[in-house]
CSV table of C-alpha atoms in Angstrom, one decimal:
chain,number,residue,atom,x,y,z
A,8,UNK,CA,4.5,-32.9,-2.1
A,9,UNK,CA,1.6,-33.2,-4.4
A,10,UNK,CA,-2.2,-33.6,-3.5
A,11,UNK,CA,-4.7,-35.9,-4.8
A,12,UNK,CA,-8.3,-35.0,-5.3
A,13,UNK,CA,-10.2,-37.0,-2.8
A,14,UNK,CA,-13.8,-36.1,-3.8
A,15,UNK,CA,-15.8,-33.6,-5.5
A,16,UNK,CA,-18.3,-32.1,-3.2
A,17,UNK,CA,-20.2,-29.7,-5.4
A,18,UNK,CA,-20.4,-29.6,-9.1
A,19,UNK,CA,-21.6,-26.5,-11.1
A,20,UNK,CA,-25.3,-27.3,-10.7
A,21,UNK,CA,-24.9,-28.2,-7.1
A,22,UNK,CA,-23.0,-25.0,-6.3
A,23,UNK,CA,-25.7,-22.9,-8.1
A,24,UNK,CA,-28.5,-24.6,-6.1
A,25,UNK,CA,-26.7,-24.1,-2.9
A,26,UNK,CA,-26.4,-20.3,-3.7
A,27,UNK,CA,-30.2,-20.2,-4.7
A,28,UNK,CA,-31.1,-21.8,-1.4
A,29,UNK,CA,-29.0,-19.4,0.6
A,30,UNK,CA,-30.7,-16.5,-1.3
A,31,UNK,CA,-34.1,-17.7,-0.4
A,32,UNK,CA,-33.2,-18.3,3.3
A,33,UNK,CA,-31.8,-14.7,3.5
A,34,UNK,CA,-34.9,-13.3,2.1
A,35,UNK,CA,-37.2,-15.4,4.3
A,36,UNK,CA,-35.4,-14.4,7.4
A,37,UNK,CA,-34.3,-10.8,6.7
A,38,UNK,CA,-36.6,-9.6,4.0
A,39,UNK,CA,-35.3,-7.6,1.1
A,40,UNK,CA,-35.3,-4.2,2.8
A,41,UNK,CA,-32.3,-2.7,4.5
A,42,UNK,CA,-30.1,-5.6,3.5
A,43,UNK,CA,-26.6,-5.7,2.4
A,44,UNK,CA,-24.2,-8.5,1.4
A,45,UNK,CA,-20.6,-8.0,2.2
A,46,UNK,CA,-18.2,-10.6,0.8
A,47,UNK,CA,-14.8,-11.4,2.2
A,48,UNK,CA,-12.1,-11.0,-0.5
A,49,UNK,CA,-11.5,-12.7,-2.9
A,50,UNK,CA,-14.0,-15.5,-3.5
A,51,UNK,CA,-16.4,-14.3,-0.9
A,52,UNK,CA,-16.8,-11.2,-2.9
A,53,UNK,CA,-17.8,-13.2,-6.0
A,54,UNK,CA,-20.3,-15.4,-4.0
A,55,UNK,CA,-21.9,-12.3,-2.5
A,56,UNK,CA,-22.4,-10.8,-6.0
A,57,UNK,CA,-24.0,-14.2,-7.1
A,58,UNK,CA,-26.3,-14.4,-4.0
A,59,UNK,CA,-27.3,-10.8,-4.6
A,60,UNK,CA,-28.4,-11.8,-8.2
A,61,UNK,CA,-30.4,-14.6,-6.7
A,62,UNK,CA,-32.1,-12.2,-4.3
A,63,UNK,CA,-32.8,-9.8,-7.1
A,64,UNK,CA,-34.6,-12.6,-9.0
A,65,UNK,CA,-36.8,-13.4,-6.0
A,66,UNK,CA,-37.4,-9.8,-4.7
A,67,UNK,CA,-37.0,-7.8,-7.8
A,68,UNK,CA,-34.4,-5.6,-6.0
A,69,UNK,CA,-30.8,-6.3,-5.7
A,70,UNK,CA,-29.3,-5.6,-2.2
A,71,UNK,CA,-26.3,-3.5,-1.9
A,72,UNK,CA,-23.0,-5.5,-2.2
A,73,UNK,CA,-19.7,-4.6,-0.7
A,74,UNK,CA,-16.3,-6.3,-0.5
A,75,UNK,CA,-14.2,-6.5,2.6
A,76,UNK,CA,-10.3,-7.2,2.8
A,77,UNK,CA,-9.6,-8.4,6.3
A,78,UNK,CA,-5.8,-8.4,6.1
A,79,UNK,CA,-5.2,-5.3,8.4
A,80,UNK,CA,-7.4,-7.2,11.0
A,81,UNK,CA,-5.7,-10.6,11.0
A,82,UNK,CA,-4.5,-11.9,14.3
A,83,UNK,CA,-1.4,-13.7,12.9
A,84,UNK,CA,0.4,-10.7,11.4
A,85,UNK,CA,4.1,-10.8,12.4
A,86,UNK,CA,3.8,-14.5,13.4
A,87,UNK,CA,3.8,-15.6,9.7
A,88,UNK,CA,6.9,-15.9,7.7
A,89,UNK,CA,5.6,-13.2,5.3
A,90,UNK,CA,3.2,-10.3,5.3
A,91,UNK,CA,0.0,-11.0,3.3
A,92,UNK,CA,-0.9,-8.7,0.4
A,93,UNK,CA,-3.5,-6.0,1.5
A,94,UNK,CA,-6.2,-5.4,-0.9
A,95,UNK,CA,-8.7,-2.6,-0.7
A,96,UNK,CA,-12.2,-2.6,1.1
A,97,UNK,CA,-14.9,-1.4,-1.1
A,98,UNK,CA,-18.1,-0.7,0.8
A,99,UNK,CA,-19.6,2.4,-0.8
A,100,UNK,CA,-22.5,2.7,1.4
A,101,UNK,CA,-23.4,3.2,5.1
A,102,UNK,CA,-23.8,0.2,7.3
A,103,UNK,CA,-25.7,1.9,9.8
A,104,UNK,CA,-29.0,0.2,10.7
A,105,UNK,CA,-28.6,-2.4,8.0
A,106,UNK,CA,-28.8,-6.3,8.2
A,107,UNK,CA,-25.4,-7.2,6.8
A,108,UNK,CA,-24.7,-10.7,5.6
A,109,UNK,CA,-21.1,-11.5,5.6
A,110,UNK,CA,-20.2,-14.0,2.8
A,111,UNK,CA,-17.2,-16.3,2.6
A,112,UNK,CA,-16.3,-19.4,0.7
A,113,UNK,CA,-15.1,-21.8,3.4
A,114,UNK,CA,-15.6,-21.5,7.2
A,115,UNK,CA,-12.8,-23.3,9.0
A,116,UNK,CA,-11.3,-21.9,12.2
A,117,UNK,CA,-13.6,-18.8,12.3
A,118,UNK,CA,-10.6,-16.4,12.7
A,119,UNK,CA,-11.3,-14.8,9.3
A,120,UNK,CA,-14.9,-14.1,10.4
A,121,UNK,CA,-13.7,-12.6,13.7
A,122,UNK,CA,-11.5,-10.2,11.7
A,123,UNK,CA,-14.3,-9.4,9.4
A,124,UNK,CA,-16.7,-8.5,12.2
A,125,UNK,CA,-14.1,-6.2,13.7
A,126,UNK,CA,-13.6,-4.6,10.4
A,127,UNK,CA,-17.3,-4.0,9.8
A,128,UNK,CA,-17.7,-2.5,13.3
A,129,UNK,CA,-15.0,0.0,12.4
A,130,UNK,CA,-16.9,1.0,9.3
A,131,UNK,CA,-20.3,1.6,11.0
A,132,UNK,CA,-22.9,0.1,13.3
A,133,UNK,CA,-25.1,-2.5,11.4
A,134,UNK,CA,-28.3,-3.6,13.1
A,135,UNK,CA,-27.5,-7.3,12.7
A,136,UNK,CA,-24.5,-9.2,11.3
A,137,UNK,CA,-25.2,-12.7,9.9
A,138,UNK,CA,-22.9,-15.2,8.2
A,139,UNK,CA,-23.3,-17.1,5.0
A,140,UNK,CA,-20.7,-19.6,3.8
A,141,UNK,CA,-20.6,-22.0,0.8
A,142,UNK,CA,-18.8,-24.7,2.9
A,143,UNK,CA,-18.6,-25.2,6.6
A,144,UNK,CA,-15.7,-27.7,7.1
A,145,UNK,CA,-15.6,-27.7,10.9
A,146,UNK,CA,-12.6,-27.3,13.2
A,147,UNK,CA,-13.7,-24.0,14.8
A,148,UNK,CA,-11.3,-22.3,17.1
A,149,UNK,CA,-13.7,-19.4,18.1
A,150,UNK,CA,-17.3,-19.5,19.1
A,151,UNK,CA,-18.6,-18.6,15.7
A,152,UNK,CA,-21.5,-20.3,13.9
A,153,UNK,CA,-22.9,-19.6,10.4
A,154,UNK,CA,-26.5,-18.7,9.8
A,155,UNK,CA,-26.6,-19.9,6.1
A,156,UNK,CA,-24.5,-22.9,4.9
A,157,UNK,CA,-24.3,-24.2,1.3
A,158,UNK,CA,-22.8,-27.5,2.3
A,159,UNK,CA,-21.7,-29.0,5.7
A,160,UNK,CA,-18.5,-30.9,5.0
A,161,UNK,CA,-16.7,-32.9,7.7
A,162,UNK,CA,-13.1,-32.9,7.0
A,163,UNK,CA,-9.8,-33.8,8.6
A,164,UNK,CA,-7.3,-31.0,9.4
A,165,UNK,CA,-4.9,-32.6,6.9
A,166,UNK,CA,-7.3,-32.2,4.0
A,167,UNK,CA,-7.9,-28.8,2.2
A,168,UNK,CA,-11.1,-27.5,0.6
A,169,UNK,CA,-10.7,-25.9,-2.7
A,170,UNK,CA,-13.5,-23.6,-3.9
A,171,UNK,CA,-13.2,-22.8,-7.7
A,172,UNK,CA,-15.4,-20.2,-9.2
A,173,UNK,CA,-15.6,-19.5,-12.9
A,174,UNK,CA,-14.6,-15.9,-12.4
A,175,UNK,CA,-11.3,-16.9,-10.9
A,176,UNK,CA,-10.6,-20.5,-11.8
A,177,UNK,CA,-12.5,-21.0,-15.1
A,178,UNK,CA,-15.0,-23.4,-13.5
A,179,UNK,CA,-17.5,-23.8,-10.7
A,180,UNK,CA,-16.5,-26.7,-8.4
A,181,UNK,CA,-15.7,-27.5,-4.8
A,182,UNK,CA,-13.4,-30.3,-4.1
A,183,UNK,CA,-11.7,-32.0,-1.1
A,184,UNK,CA,-8.0,-32.6,-1.5
A,185,UNK,CA,-5.7,-34.8,0.5
A,186,UNK,CA,-1.9,-34.8,0.6
A,187,UNK,CA,-0.3,-37.6,-1.3
A,188,UNK,CA,2.7,-37.2,0.8
A,189,UNK,CA,4.0,-34.4,2.9
A,190,UNK,CA,2.1,-31.1,3.0
A,191,UNK,CA,-1.2,-30.4,1.3
A,192,UNK,CA,-0.9,-28.4,-1.8
A,193,UNK,CA,-3.8,-26.5,-3.5
A,194,UNK,CA,-5.0,-27.2,-7.0
A,195,UNK,CA,-3.6,-24.9,-9.7
A,196,UNK,CA,-5.3,-21.5,-9.4
A,197,UNK,CA,-7.5,-22.3,-6.5
A,198,UNK,CA,-6.9,-20.6,-3.2
A,199,UNK,CA,-7.1,-22.9,-0.2
A,200,UNK,CA,-8.5,-21.7,3.0
A,201,UNK,CA,-5.8,-20.5,5.3
A,202,UNK,CA,-3.4,-19.6,2.6
A,203,UNK,CA,-3.0,-16.0,1.9
A,204,UNK,CA,-1.5,-14.4,-1.1
A,205,UNK,CA,1.7,-12.7,-0.3
A,206,UNK,CA,3.2,-9.6,-2.0
A,207,UNK,CA,6.5,-10.2,-3.9
A,208,UNK,CA,8.3,-7.9,-1.5
A,209,UNK,CA,8.1,-10.3,1.3
A,210,UNK,CA,8.2,-13.6,-0.6
A,211,UNK,CA,11.1,-15.8,0.4
A,212,UNK,CA,13.1,-17.4,-2.4
A,213,UNK,CA,12.1,-20.8,-1.2
A,214,UNK,CA,8.4,-21.5,-1.3
A,215,UNK,CA,7.6,-21.7,2.3
A,216,UNK,CA,4.2,-22.3,3.8
A,217,UNK,CA,3.1,-22.7,7.3
B,27,UNK,CA,15.4,2.8,-4.5
B,28,UNK,CA,18.7,1.6,-6.0
B,29,UNK,CA,18.3,-1.8,-4.4
B,30,UNK,CA,14.6,-2.5,-5.0
B,31,UNK,CA,13.3,-4.0,-8.2
B,32,UNK,CA,10.3,-3.2,-10.3
B,33,UNK,CA,8.0,-5.9,-9.1
B,34,UNK,CA,8.6,-4.9,-5.5
B,35,UNK,CA,7.9,-1.3,-6.3
B,36,UNK,CA,4.6,-2.5,-7.9
B,37,UNK,CA,3.6,-4.4,-4.8
B,38,UNK,CA,4.4,-1.5,-2.5
B,39,UNK,CA,2.2,0.8,-4.8
B,40,UNK,CA,-0.6,-1.8,-4.8
B,41,UNK,CA,-0.5,-2.0,-1.0
B,42,UNK,CA,-0.4,1.8,-0.6
B,43,UNK,CA,-3.5,2.2,-3.0
B,44,UNK,CA,-5.4,-0.3,-0.7
B,45,UNK,CA,-4.4,1.8,2.3
B,46,UNK,CA,-6.0,5.0,0.8
B,47,UNK,CA,-9.4,3.8,1.6
B,48,UNK,CA,-8.7,4.0,5.4
B,49,UNK,CA,-8.3,7.8,5.0
B,50,UNK,CA,-11.9,8.0,3.7
B,51,UNK,CA,-13.3,6.3,6.7
B,52,UNK,CA,-15.1,8.0,9.6
B,53,UNK,CA,-12.9,6.1,12.0
B,54,UNK,CA,-9.4,6.3,10.5
B,55,UNK,CA,-7.8,3.4,12.3
B,56,UNK,CA,-7.0,-0.2,11.9
B,57,UNK,CA,-5.6,-2.4,14.5
B,58,UNK,CA,-2.8,-3.9,12.4
B,59,UNK,CA,0.3,-2.7,14.2
B,60,UNK,CA,-1.3,-2.7,17.7
B,61,UNK,CA,1.5,-3.1,20.3
B,62,UNK,CA,4.3,-2.1,18.0
B,63,UNK,CA,6.5,1.0,18.4
B,64,UNK,CA,7.6,3.3,15.7
B,65,UNK,CA,10.4,5.9,16.5
B,66,UNK,CA,10.9,8.8,14.2
B,67,UNK,CA,14.6,9.7,14.5
B,68,UNK,CA,14.9,13.1,12.8
B,69,UNK,CA,18.2,14.9,12.5
B,70,UNK,CA,17.1,17.2,9.9
B,71,UNK,CA,14.0,19.4,9.7
B,72,UNK,CA,10.8,18.0,8.1
B,73,UNK,CA,7.1,18.8,7.9
B,74,UNK,CA,5.6,16.4,5.5
B,75,UNK,CA,7.7,13.3,6.0
B,76,UNK,CA,7.6,13.2,9.7
B,77,UNK,CA,4.1,14.2,10.1
B,78,UNK,CA,3.0,11.7,7.5
B,79,UNK,CA,5.1,8.8,9.1
B,80,UNK,CA,3.4,9.7,12.4
B,81,UNK,CA,-0.1,9.7,10.9
B,82,UNK,CA,0.7,6.5,9.0
B,83,UNK,CA,1.8,4.8,12.3
B,84,UNK,CA,-1.1,6.0,14.2
B,85,UNK,CA,-3.8,5.0,11.7
B,86,UNK,CA,-2.3,1.5,11.8
B,87,UNK,CA,-2.5,1.5,15.7
B,88,UNK,CA,1.2,1.7,16.4
B,89,UNK,CA,2.6,3.8,19.1
B,90,UNK,CA,4.7,6.6,17.3
B,91,UNK,CA,7.4,8.5,19.2
B,92,UNK,CA,9.0,11.6,17.6
B,93,UNK,CA,12.5,12.4,18.3
B,94,UNK,CA,14.3,15.4,16.9
B,95,UNK,CA,18.0,16.1,17.3
B,96,UNK,CA,17.3,19.7,18.4
B,97,UNK,CA,16.3,19.6,22.0
B,98,UNK,CA,17.9,16.2,22.6
B,99,UNK,CA,21.0,14.8,24.0
B,100,UNK,CA,22.7,15.3,20.6
B,101,UNK,CA,23.1,18.8,21.5
B,102,UNK,CA,25.0,17.6,24.6
B,103,UNK,CA,27.5,15.8,22.3
B,104,UNK,CA,26.0,12.3,22.2
B,105,UNK,CA,26.9,10.7,18.8
B,106,UNK,CA,24.4,9.5,16.3
B,107,UNK,CA,25.1,5.8,16.8
B,108,UNK,CA,25.0,6.1,20.6
B,109,UNK,CA,21.6,8.0,20.5
B,110,UNK,CA,20.3,5.1,18.2
B,111,UNK,CA,21.5,2.4,20.5
B,112,UNK,CA,19.9,4.1,23.4
B,113,UNK,CA,16.7,4.3,21.5
B,114,UNK,CA,17.0,0.6,20.5
B,115,UNK,CA,17.4,-0.3,24.1
B,116,UNK,CA,13.8,0.8,24.5
B,117,UNK,CA,12.8,-2.0,22.0
B,118,UNK,CA,11.1,-0.2,19.1
B,119,UNK,CA,10.0,-2.3,16.2
B,120,UNK,CA,10.8,0.3,13.5
B,121,UNK,CA,13.1,3.3,13.5
B,122,UNK,CA,12.4,5.9,10.8
B,123,UNK,CA,15.7,8.0,10.3
B,124,UNK,CA,16.4,11.2,8.6
B,125,UNK,CA,20.0,12.3,8.7
B,126,UNK,CA,22.1,15.0,6.8
B,127,UNK,CA,24.7,12.3,6.0
B,128,UNK,CA,24.3,10.1,3.2
B,129,UNK,CA,24.4,6.5,4.5
B,130,UNK,CA,23.2,7.4,7.9
B,131,UNK,CA,20.2,5.1,7.9
B,132,UNK,CA,22.2,2.3,6.3
B,133,UNK,CA,24.7,2.7,9.2
B,134,UNK,CA,22.0,2.2,11.7
B,135,UNK,CA,20.5,-0.8,9.8
B,136,UNK,CA,23.9,-2.5,10.1
B,137,UNK,CA,24.0,-1.8,14.0
B,138,UNK,CA,20.4,-2.2,15.0
B,139,UNK,CA,18.3,-5.2,15.1
B,140,UNK,CA,15.0,-3.5,14.5
B,141,UNK,CA,13.8,-2.4,11.1
B,142,UNK,CA,15.2,1.0,9.8
B,143,UNK,CA,13.5,3.1,7.3
B,144,UNK,CA,15.3,5.7,5.4
B,145,UNK,CA,13.4,9.0,5.5
B,146,UNK,CA,15.9,10.9,3.6
B,147,UNK,CA,19.7,10.8,4.0
B,148,UNK,CA,21.7,14.0,2.9
B,149,UNK,CA,21.8,14.3,-0.8
B,150,UNK,CA,21.6,10.5,-1.4
B,151,UNK,CA,18.1,8.9,-1.3
B,152,UNK,CA,14.6,9.6,-0.2
B,153,UNK,CA,12.8,6.3,-1.1
B,154,UNK,CA,9.3,6.9,0.4
B,155,UNK,CA,9.2,10.2,-1.5
B,156,UNK,CA,10.0,8.5,-4.8
B,157,UNK,CA,7.3,5.8,-4.0
B,158,UNK,CA,4.6,8.5,-3.2
B,159,UNK,CA,5.6,10.3,-6.5
B,160,UNK,CA,5.3,7.1,-8.4
B,161,UNK,CA,1.9,6.3,-6.8
B,162,UNK,CA,0.6,9.9,-7.7
B,163,UNK,CA,1.7,9.5,-11.3
B,164,UNK,CA,0.3,6.0,-11.6
B,165,UNK,CA,-3.1,7.3,-10.1
B,166,UNK,CA,-3.3,10.3,-12.4
B,167,UNK,CA,-2.0,8.6,-15.7
B,168,UNK,CA,-3.2,5.0,-15.1
B,169,UNK,CA,0.2,3.6,-15.7
B,170,UNK,CA,3.9,4.3,-15.5
B,171,UNK,CA,5.7,2.6,-18.3
B,172,UNK,CA,6.6,4.8,-21.3
B,173,UNK,CA,5.9,8.2,-19.6
B,174,UNK,CA,8.3,11.1,-20.1
B,175,UNK,CA,9.3,12.8,-16.8
B,176,UNK,CA,11.5,16.0,-16.6
B,177,UNK,CA,13.0,16.9,-13.3
B,178,UNK,CA,14.0,20.6,-13.0
B,179,UNK,CA,16.3,22.4,-10.7
B,180,UNK,CA,19.0,21.5,-8.1
B,181,UNK,CA,19.6,17.9,-9.1
B,182,UNK,CA,23.0,17.6,-7.5
B,183,UNK,CA,21.7,18.2,-4.0
B,184,UNK,CA,18.5,16.4,-4.4
B,185,UNK,CA,17.9,12.9,-2.8
B,186,UNK,CA,14.4,13.2,-4.2
B,187,UNK,CA,15.7,13.4,-7.7
B,188,UNK,CA,18.1,10.5,-7.1
B,189,UNK,CA,15.5,8.2,-5.7
B,190,UNK,CA,13.0,9.1,-8.3
B,191,UNK,CA,15.5,8.5,-11.2
B,192,UNK,CA,16.2,5.0,-9.9
B,193,UNK,CA,12.5,4.3,-9.4
B,194,UNK,CA,11.4,5.7,-12.7
B,195,UNK,CA,14.0,4.0,-14.7
B,196,UNK,CA,13.1,0.7,-13.2
B,197,UNK,CA,9.4,1.4,-14.0
B,198,UNK,CA,10.2,2.0,-17.7
B,199,UNK,CA,9.9,5.6,-17.7
B,200,UNK,CA,12.2,8.2,-19.6
B,201,UNK,CA,13.7,10.7,-17.4
B,202,UNK,CA,15.2,14.1,-18.4
B,203,UNK,CA,16.9,16.3,-15.9
B,204,UNK,CA,17.2,20.1,-16.5
B,205,UNK,CA,19.0,22.8,-14.7
B,206,UNK,CA,22.1,25.0,-14.7
B,207,UNK,CA,25.2,22.9,-15.4
B,208,UNK,CA,26.5,23.7,-11.9
B,209,UNK,CA,23.5,21.8,-10.4
B,210,UNK,CA,23.6,18.7,-12.6
B,211,UNK,CA,25.9,16.0,-11.5
B,212,UNK,CA,28.4,14.7,-14.1
B,213,UNK,CA,27.4,11.1,-13.4
B,214,UNK,CA,23.8,11.7,-14.5
B,215,UNK,CA,24.2,9.9,-17.8
B,216,UNK,CA,25.2,6.8,-16.0
B,217,UNK,CA,21.9,6.6,-14.3
B,218,UNK,CA,20.3,6.5,-17.7
B,219,UNK,CA,18.8,10.0,-17.9
B,220,UNK,CA,18.9,12.7,-20.6
B,221,UNK,CA,20.3,16.1,-19.7
B,222,UNK,CA,19.0,19.3,-20.9
B,223,UNK,CA,20.2,22.9,-20.3
B,224,UNK,CA,17.1,24.6,-21.8
B,225,UNK,CA,14.0,24.5,-19.8
B,226,UNK,CA,11.6,25.1,-22.8
B,227,UNK,CA,13.0,22.2,-24.7
B,228,UNK,CA,13.0,19.8,-21.6
B,229,UNK,CA,9.3,20.4,-20.7
B,230,UNK,CA,7.8,20.6,-24.2
B,231,UNK,CA,7.0,16.8,-24.4
B,232,UNK,CA,6.9,15.9,-20.8
B,233,UNK,CA,3.9,14.0,-19.2
B,234,UNK,CA,5.2,15.0,-15.8
B,235,UNK,CA,7.3,17.9,-14.6
B,236,UNK,CA,8.9,17.7,-11.3
B,237,UNK,CA,10.2,21.1,-9.9
B,238,UNK,CA,12.8,21.0,-7.2
B,239,UNK,CA,13.8,23.6,-4.6
B,240,UNK,CA,17.3,25.1,-4.5
B,241,UNK,CA,18.9,23.4,-1.4
B,242,UNK,CA,20.8,26.3,0.0
B,243,UNK,CA,21.5,24.5,3.1
B,244,UNK,CA,23.7,22.0,1.1
B,245,UNK,CA,25.4,24.5,-1.2
B,246,UNK,CA,28.8,25.4,-0.3
B,247,UNK,CA,29.8,27.7,-3.0
B,248,UNK,CA,28.4,29.8,-5.8
B,249,UNK,CA,26.2,27.5,-7.8
B,250,UNK,CA,24.1,30.2,-9.3
B,251,UNK,CA,24.7,33.9,-10.1
B,252,UNK,CA,21.5,35.0,-8.1
B,253,UNK,CA,18.1,33.9,-7.2
B,254,UNK,CA,16.5,36.2,-9.4
B,255,UNK,CA,18.6,35.1,-12.4
B,256,UNK,CA,17.8,31.5,-11.5
B,257,UNK,CA,14.0,32.2,-11.2
B,258,UNK,CA,13.9,34.0,-14.7
B,259,UNK,CA,15.8,31.1,-16.4
B,260,UNK,CA,14.6,27.9,-14.5
B,261,UNK,CA,11.3,29.0,-12.9
B,262,UNK,CA,8.1,27.5,-14.1
B,263,UNK,CA,5.5,30.3,-14.7
B,264,UNK,CA,2.2,30.3,-16.6
B,265,UNK,CA,4.0,31.6,-19.8
B,266,UNK,CA,6.2,28.4,-20.0
B,267,UNK,CA,3.3,26.2,-18.9
B,268,UNK,CA,1.5,27.2,-22.2
B,269,UNK,CA,4.1,25.3,-24.2
B,270,UNK,CA,3.6,22.1,-22.4
B,271,UNK,CA,1.3,19.2,-23.1
B,272,UNK,CA,-2.3,19.8,-22.2
B,273,UNK,CA,-2.4,16.8,-19.8
B,274,UNK,CA,0.9,17.6,-18.0
B,275,UNK,CA,1.2,17.0,-14.3
B,276,UNK,CA,3.1,19.5,-12.2
B,277,UNK,CA,4.8,18.0,-9.2
B,278,UNK,CA,6.9,19.3,-6.4
B,279,UNK,CA,8.2,17.4,-3.4
B,280,UNK,CA,8.1,20.5,-1.1
B,281,UNK,CA,8.8,22.7,0.6
B,282,UNK,CA,7.9,25.0,-2.2
B,283,UNK,CA,9.6,28.3,-2.6
B,284,UNK,CA,6.8,30.3,-4.4
B,285,UNK,CA,8.2,32.7,-7.0
B,286,UNK,CA,11.5,31.0,-7.2
B,287,UNK,CA,11.4,27.6,-8.9
B,288,UNK,CA,7.6,27.8,-9.4
B,289,UNK,CA,5.1,30.6,-9.7
B,290,UNK,CA,2.1,30.6,-7.3
B,291,UNK,CA,-0.2,30.4,-10.3
B,292,UNK,CA,1.4,27.3,-11.5
B,293,UNK,CA,1.5,25.7,-8.0
B,294,UNK,CA,-2.3,26.4,-7.6
B,295,UNK,CA,-3.2,25.5,-11.1
B,296,UNK,CA,-5.3,22.4,-12.0
B,297,UNK,CA,-2.2,20.8,-13.5
B,298,UNK,CA,-0.5,20.8,-10.0
B,299,UNK,CA,-0.8,17.5,-7.9
B,300,UNK,CA,1.4,18.8,-5.2
B,301,UNK,CA,-1.2,18.1,-2.5
B,302,UNK,CA,-2.1,14.8,-4.0
B,303,UNK,CA,1.5,13.9,-3.4
B,304,UNK,CA,1.2,14.7,0.3
B,305,UNK,CA,-2.1,12.6,0.7
B,306,UNK,CA,-0.4,9.8,-1.1
B,307,UNK,CA,2.7,10.1,1.3
B,308,UNK,CA,0.5,8.8,4.2
B,309,UNK,CA,-0.7,5.8,2.2
B,310,UNK,CA,2.9,4.9,1.0
B,311,UNK,CA,4.2,5.1,4.6
B,312,UNK,CA,1.4,3.0,5.8
B,313,UNK,CA,2.4,0.4,3.2
B,314,UNK,CA,6.1,0.5,4.2
B,315,UNK,CA,5.3,0.2,7.9
B,316,UNK,CA,2.8,-2.6,7.3
B,317,UNK,CA,5.3,-4.6,5.2
B,318,UNK,CA,8.1,-4.0,7.7
B,319,UNK,CA,6.0,-5.1,10.7
B,320,UNK,CA,6.5,-8.8,9.8
B,321,UNK,CA,10.0,-8.4,11.0
B,322,UNK,CA,11.7,-8.7,7.7
B,323,UNK,CA,14.1,-6.2,6.3
B,324,UNK,CA,13.2,-4.4,3.1
């Protein structure tokens, strides 16, 4: 049950360029005023901070950055074998009237984004919500479409997309992995879209994934 | 708390800490337990525990039903197990039980298919209280390992003390119990705690002092000469507080009997975290309900 790296999609320079472009696109469309970036934990939070840095370089002013944990809004709680770990939401500013750009690493089924929008609405009433993702890998199950995309990446459902960021994984890289045999497995350290960290309390003795 | 290990306690505390943010929101509700039913089955009086389980369930969007033995068919002679089976026939997802008999919740857990949470059983255990105490200490001190805790008062009849001793020992804390010999169970040493019969000595080096109430309702004989004598020897007043560490935390699981085990000045002093404990109680119970809602027993 091992995976093989099929292709490198973005290297460090490519990833950085994609974020720079997203930063420019956001500023062009939304302007720098009344703007907030909200990253979806964990890697979306890191990406949001990096894009904010890019925008600061362009506009001279860093937009507000928050982090959202969507665990409590998931639509598959109770259907999974284990309960995912809840982490905290940190949005220390009012969302009222702001243009909020949600930031995530990989857009897949769209269910995470649905949950994130519900979570944002409970926290306040933004003027607009937009969506920025580093990779759009297709296979949407809900009518959700990103506004800013780092890389469009057609994938098969069997493959996994691993986003590695220096802050978490020691390097900046995006790769496609495919199963060698059996189930797909993530690269060491990298979180694969769809897999959720689980608290030890609920962890089964055998490593079971959906 | 006896059957749960340190990493699981850590996870529960982390989850509870994340839940605290919800209390700061304008709209204190998340949809997590929508469509789930939580029944509070209380055979003993309670203010904090029942209210906080109810708030915790409601903030997570569960439907919470409160049941108390007084005013129910229990007064018409229905047995505990029969009542529970009838409640179960209404398909709740979680039953929160408080009972005066040790092992009451465990009995239900064996007979019911839904999740059962122990909200205090006799003089046995009160796990969510121990978890909220640990959360409060970790929040104020930044860590748990290596801390000295002194629990003072009626240890024999205290489920709070028992659960806390299990939990604190597992988290690497040193626990001292102090009280009149009649209220210290002989098996204490086997639980890995030190025993002291002098209050001044027991609290001098403590990072945390937990004061307990005298549980008259569980006392069968003459455990203490008189309330006034107890208060003079074992009560925590400002005079004794002066000999404690400057960063000491004063805790009390409630209900507080002001002027008996703790003086009003100490209970309301900046050292006291009694109300933080109550706030954290909601977060801990949210974490427990959340982790149980997956249908797995804990």
